[in-house]
Each structure stands twice: as C-alpha cells, then as structure tokens.
Amino acid sequence: MADTDVRPPASWGRSTVHTACPLDCPDCCSLAVTVEGGRIQKIDGSHAAPSTDGFICGKVRKFDQRVYSSERVLYPAVRRGPKGRGDFTVAPWAEALDLVAERMQQARTEFGAESVLPFYYGGSNGFLTNDLEDARLFRQFGASRLARTVCAAPTSAAATAMYGKMAGVSYEDYAHAKLIVVWGANPPASGIHLMSHIKQAQKNGARLVVIDPRRTPLARTADIHLPVKPGTDLGVALSLIRDLFESGRADRTFLDAHTTGADSLRAAAASWTYARAAAVAGIDETQLRLLGDWYANTSPAVIRCGWGQERNRNGGAATMAILALPAVAGKFGVRGGGYTMSNSAAYGQAAESWIKSPAPETRVVNMNQLGRALTEYNDPPVKVLFVYNCNPLATMPDQNRVKRGLEREDLFTVVFEQTMTDSAKYADVVLPATTFLEHYDLARGYGAYHFQIVQPVIEPVGEARPNHEVFRELAVRLGQHEAEEDPLGQTEALLEVTAQLPREIAAIIGDGGVARGPANGAPIQFADVHPKTPDQKVHLFPEDLPTTAGLYAFQPDPATDAYPLALISPASAHTVSSTLGEFRPGIARLKMHPDDARPRGIEDADPVRVFNTLGEVWCEVTITPEVRPGVVSLPKGLWARSTENGASSNALVPDTLTDLAGGACFNDARVDVAIRKVVN
C-alpha cells in the first residue's frame, strides 16, 4: 500500500487524507478530506481520478453532516417499545450479536434456514461491504437468496445478452461526438462529471438530444427534447430502427460481420412507424423524424443510455432497442461513437472469486416483492429479516405492504445501519455501521473509468463497525468459523480481495493510484473492446433470453379512467437513492403540468393528495411545465418526514415486475391528484 493509505492519528495536526467515494453513482470520485484532531473539517474532490478533477457533488461535499449527525446510530441497541417508534435500549456488541445469532438459529430449527432473509442492495457500493463476509455467512447458513433487482436488473440483462456487457464510451470521449443522445439519464443529478464533456462537445458544435418525460435543466439546453410518456421508450427506439432499415441507412456491412438476429429485429420493428411511435409516446412526430435523420447521418454519435427507461413493464425491451441502435446504424469503431451504459464489468473482477462459498439451491426472493414476502410467504414464512446497505421502507415498491410486514411482532428484524432510517425504527436490533469515511473498501465507477481504494480518514464514530467485521463475528457465533480466526481485520480483508483482481489493476491501486480499465479508460468500441458474448458478436435478437412478454413486445399503458396520471420518481440532487434523505429540506413537492392541474382546480402550492388503490401521499404541489401533461413527479428516496402523512411515491407503486429480469416498475404507478382539505 502507498503511504497515503495510513490515517493520521487524532493527535496529529491538520492534514489531508486521500480516498474515494463508493456511493451508488456512476462516477466514483477521488476525494481529498481535510482532517484535524481526528475530525473531518472539509471534503473536497482530488485530482487523482481524471473525471473528478477536483470537483465533487454537493451530496458528498456535505457527507460529514451524516458522519456527525444527531441521528447517527452510535451503539448497538435492542427494541423496547412498539415497532416503528424507534425506542431502543443500548446494548453491548457481544450481547446484540449473541441475540441475533440466537434468533437466526431458532428460526432455522423451527422453520428451516430459508426463514432467514438477508435484505441488502448498494449501500456504500464497495467490494468489502457487499458480497464478501455477508455472502459467505448467509450462503453457509442456507438462508433464502435475494434477487437484487430493484435497479439495473433489466438493463444489465439486456446488455449482457446483447453485448456481454462490453465496455462503453468514456466520459472524456463525449467531447469528440457530433451527436449526443441522453436517454433515460439525468447526469446533473447522477453522474455529474459527464456534464463538462457534454458541454465541451456542444461548444465544438455537437447536437444534443434528451429523451425524458421531464424538461430537466439538461433538456433545456438540448437541440431536441422528446418528453416521452413513461413506458413508451420501446416504441420510439423501434421506430428509429425501422427507419434505418426501411430508408436503406442501416449499416449492412457491420450487421453482416458483427451481429446476429438483424432480420428478426427488423421484423420486430416493422409496425413501429414514426406516426405510431409519436402517437403512443405523446411526442412531436416531426422532432422524432429529425432525430432519426440526425442519428443516421452523423458520426461520431453516442447514446448515453441510463436507467429511467427500465423502470416500467417494458423496461428490458426498451433497453434492448436503445442498445441495438448503434449496431444497426454502424456507429462503432470511432472515438466518441457507440454507447455508454454501465461499465461495471470493465475491470475483470468477479465477486465469486473471493466469496469462495457456493450459492445454495435455496429459494429466491425478489426484493421488489418484499411486502409480499413478509405478509404472504408461508413455506416457510420469513421469521428473521437482516437489513443492511439498504432502507427498504423508503425504497421498495408497495410501501404500505412492506410496512405491514415490518410491523409483525413475530418477525425478528435486524437493521445494520449508519443512521436511524425509517426501516431502522422497525428493527428489533439495530447495529451501528461505519460510513465509507471510516473503513477500507474498493470502489469502481460504472460510468467513469475509476477503480480505487477507499480508506478511512477518521476512526469510527461511537462503536460503529464495518460490514465485513460484523458478519465475520456473527459467523463465529453461528459455528462457521473458529473464534481465533475472528475478526478478519480491515487491511487483511482489503488484501484478500485485492489479490483476486487482475494484476494491472491491483498494482495501480496498491500504489494509491486510480486504475482506468481497458485502453487506459478511453476504449473505442469495436477497436479496443468487443462484445464479450461467446461468439464476440452483438446478439440483436437473443432468442434464449427469458422474458415475460416476448422480445421487443410492447405492453400497453396501465392507466385507467380512475387513475390516468403516470407518477414517476426520479433521482434528485438531495439524495443517493434514500441515502442522505434525513437532510432533505421541508416537505416534498409534487410536480404537475398546468394542463393537468387546471381541470382539477389545483393551484400552485396547494395541499394535495396523490392516490390510487394502494395508498395515498399528502404533500404540496408545484405547477410547472417541467413535467409533460399526463405525468406527475415526486423525488426518489424520500423519507417519511418529507411528506405530510409519512408515505412516499413507493406507497403508490405496484410490486409488478419488468418484462426482463424481474426489475421494479416504479414508473408504472398510475394515480390521480386532488386538493387535500387541511383541518387546523
């Protein structure tokens, strides 16, 4: 390890410690943290990672507020009051872990090991905090397995089937593009370091197209903004594909040499005329045709494919159609041409290589149906829920059913968390977790090409402990390890995983540097990198890919006369999913188009109720043309304190699944809005 990966003792004076941000964002920024007297004074960007270049988002710049928050979980605690009240008694670590192990063993004895359900997602998104000691513990225990599909499942399945998750166009190479299409993404809110390169491309004369139901700040700078209705991206992408084939502008040479299934894709797109796609998506046909002409005739052209288009019943098919476009149009082979989606697979790492404990053939629980699992599963019922790296009450669909499940007195819930989240208030045992500023980890960008070491800049606050240490200690109590082997220290855990990485990456990060991935972080698709499919071809119509509706099949809008409005919940500048939701200012505002507000007699700042058969949300409204007619918007990741009745948009989201890979259908929520009477 380099000299920089040693924390200064608290007795030292003012110093700067270099680390990295592993939060669930594409960028994985390098950080320079000023510490004095063992306490964080300032968090800034460093210049170690090229895309960071000294600049970081406001969320992370203020992350020390979470580290030292009055809501920080400082000590293990055991519930003493009703579930949901957040009333706990502090307990020693040994006592708390003994209780957790006892209840897990009891559940296994009485109901079988599958009655224990680990529930987690990204959390701090590093390699030591996910799929290391936690995976070993729950696999050896025989617990139910979790399908971690709340985000990126359809997009990942599509990219894997078509390209084998081929590495994408780098942020820096967007400056070379002459046409940039941002589809289902909003870089100013998530992935902000792409913005400077988009702006540079625009200065160089590039055209920008944004496809998003909202008129975001980025969309306002675009040459074309297509405000598609949620769930209609598939038809729009297929109409572009259809025109490429029908106009003779499809790149037949590329298709014949590098793809399979082109004729089947063409057949799937045949009925999607521009007129049909524009009518279904509620967009201007002339603008759609113009995009088709620009995309066919411009090179280099790059598509930034995000995750917004996957959050509905057509999410997998829509992503496949978007990713097919550069292959059909022949946009590969030049710098700044092709697509970017997730670059998480670009570094050659695989969790299975360090877990070294085979996954058991136990039942799989889709995390998007947690409420159903907690209230309906009987063979066996879920008796122990272990939550970490996740705040399910704030982030899972069908929120009210999740809440009913968490209220069960016969459910033993453990929440291993940094702050007292909405979910933690329903725990029987709360365990204090370190933040990424208090432990070692490895982090990699899935947008920017950054792979780097995360190191602690301060000692853990209170009695907080890192994930791998706690799961190792719990494994000892469950008889999976000998006591003398425990605990596996932070540095040893880091070395264990680093040893499994490709040599070139391990060498760079071991010296305190930033590994950039293929072609030094600037690969040209189909020159430096190629599909990782078995035949190294793009599978435009992967017939063996399991879908619920058929490849490229369009499923109609679930809106009804009673609930005609589509509710979306996009990422915001305030939170990373629900992380930092405790600091969101005031009551959240529903955004609503004037054409939808007027017939309902709703005016700006009115108190409203947003409702459907699943529940309702009480908040205030902002009347704005930022959202298209027929769409209303509430921010993603709200905590109970951010609405008047403690419910968020997820209280209105069905737990139905996407067409591919069992993803969440957040944007399939269909609602109505009415003025809410306020009684003083």
PDB file of C-alpha atoms in Angstrom, residues 77-79 91-106 384 412-414 428-431 474 477-478:
ATOM      1  CA  ALA A  77     -29.465  -1.277  20.604  1.00  0.00           C
ATOM      2  CA  VAL A  78     -32.416  -3.566  21.319  1.00  0.00           C
ATOM      3  CA  ARG A  79     -36.042  -2.547  20.850  1.00  0.00           C
ATOM      4  CA  ALA A  91     -26.610  -2.936  24.458  1.00  0.00           C
ATOM      5  CA  PRO A  92     -23.001  -4.197  24.260  1.00  0.00           C
ATOM      6  CA  TRP A  93     -21.894  -5.533  20.866  1.00  0.00           C
ATOM      7  CA  ALA A  94     -21.432  -9.043  22.248  1.00  0.00           C
ATOM      8  CA  GLU A  95     -24.938  -9.119  23.691  1.00  0.00           C
ATOM      9  CA  ALA A  96     -26.516  -7.787  20.492  1.00  0.00           C
ATOM     10  CA  LEU A  97     -24.702 -10.277  18.247  1.00  0.00           C
ATOM     11  CA  ASP A  98     -25.480 -13.138  20.616  1.00  0.00           C
ATOM     12  CA  LEU A  99     -29.168 -12.252  20.361  1.00  0.00           C
ATOM     13  CA  VAL A 100     -29.055 -12.070  16.559  1.00  0.00           C
ATOM     14  CA  ALA A 101     -27.284 -15.433  16.304  1.00  0.00           C
ATOM     15  CA  GLU A 102     -29.723 -16.984  18.766  1.00  0.00           C
ATOM     16  CA  ARG A 103     -32.766 -15.832  16.792  1.00  0.00           C
ATOM     17  CA  MET A 104     -31.279 -16.977  13.490  1.00  0.00           C
ATOM     18  CA  GLN A 105     -30.554 -20.419  14.915  1.00  0.00           C
ATOM     19  CA  GLN A 106     -34.004 -20.610  16.475  1.00  0.00           C
ATOM     20  CA  VAL A 384     -35.754 -13.205  10.536  1.00  0.00           C
ATOM     21  CA  PHE A 412     -37.322 -10.543  14.140  1.00  0.00           C
ATOM     22  CA  THR A 413     -35.706  -7.696  12.217  1.00  0.00           C
ATOM     23  CA  VAL A 414     -32.053  -6.691  12.350  1.00  0.00           C
ATOM     24  CA  ASP A 428     -35.667  -5.478  16.988  1.00  0.00           C
ATOM     25  CA  VAL A 429     -31.906  -4.974  16.962  1.00  0.00           C
ATOM     26  CA  VAL A 430     -30.059  -2.021  15.444  1.00  0.00           C
ATOM     27  CA  LEU A 431     -26.319  -2.340  14.772  1.00  0.00           C
ATOM     28  CA  LEU A 474     -21.638 -13.333  13.555  1.00  0.00           C
ATOM     29  CA  ARG A 477     -21.335 -17.335  16.701  1.00  0.00           C
ATOM     30  CA  LEU A 478     -23.115 -19.473  14.125  1.00  0.00           C
TER      31      LEU A 478
END
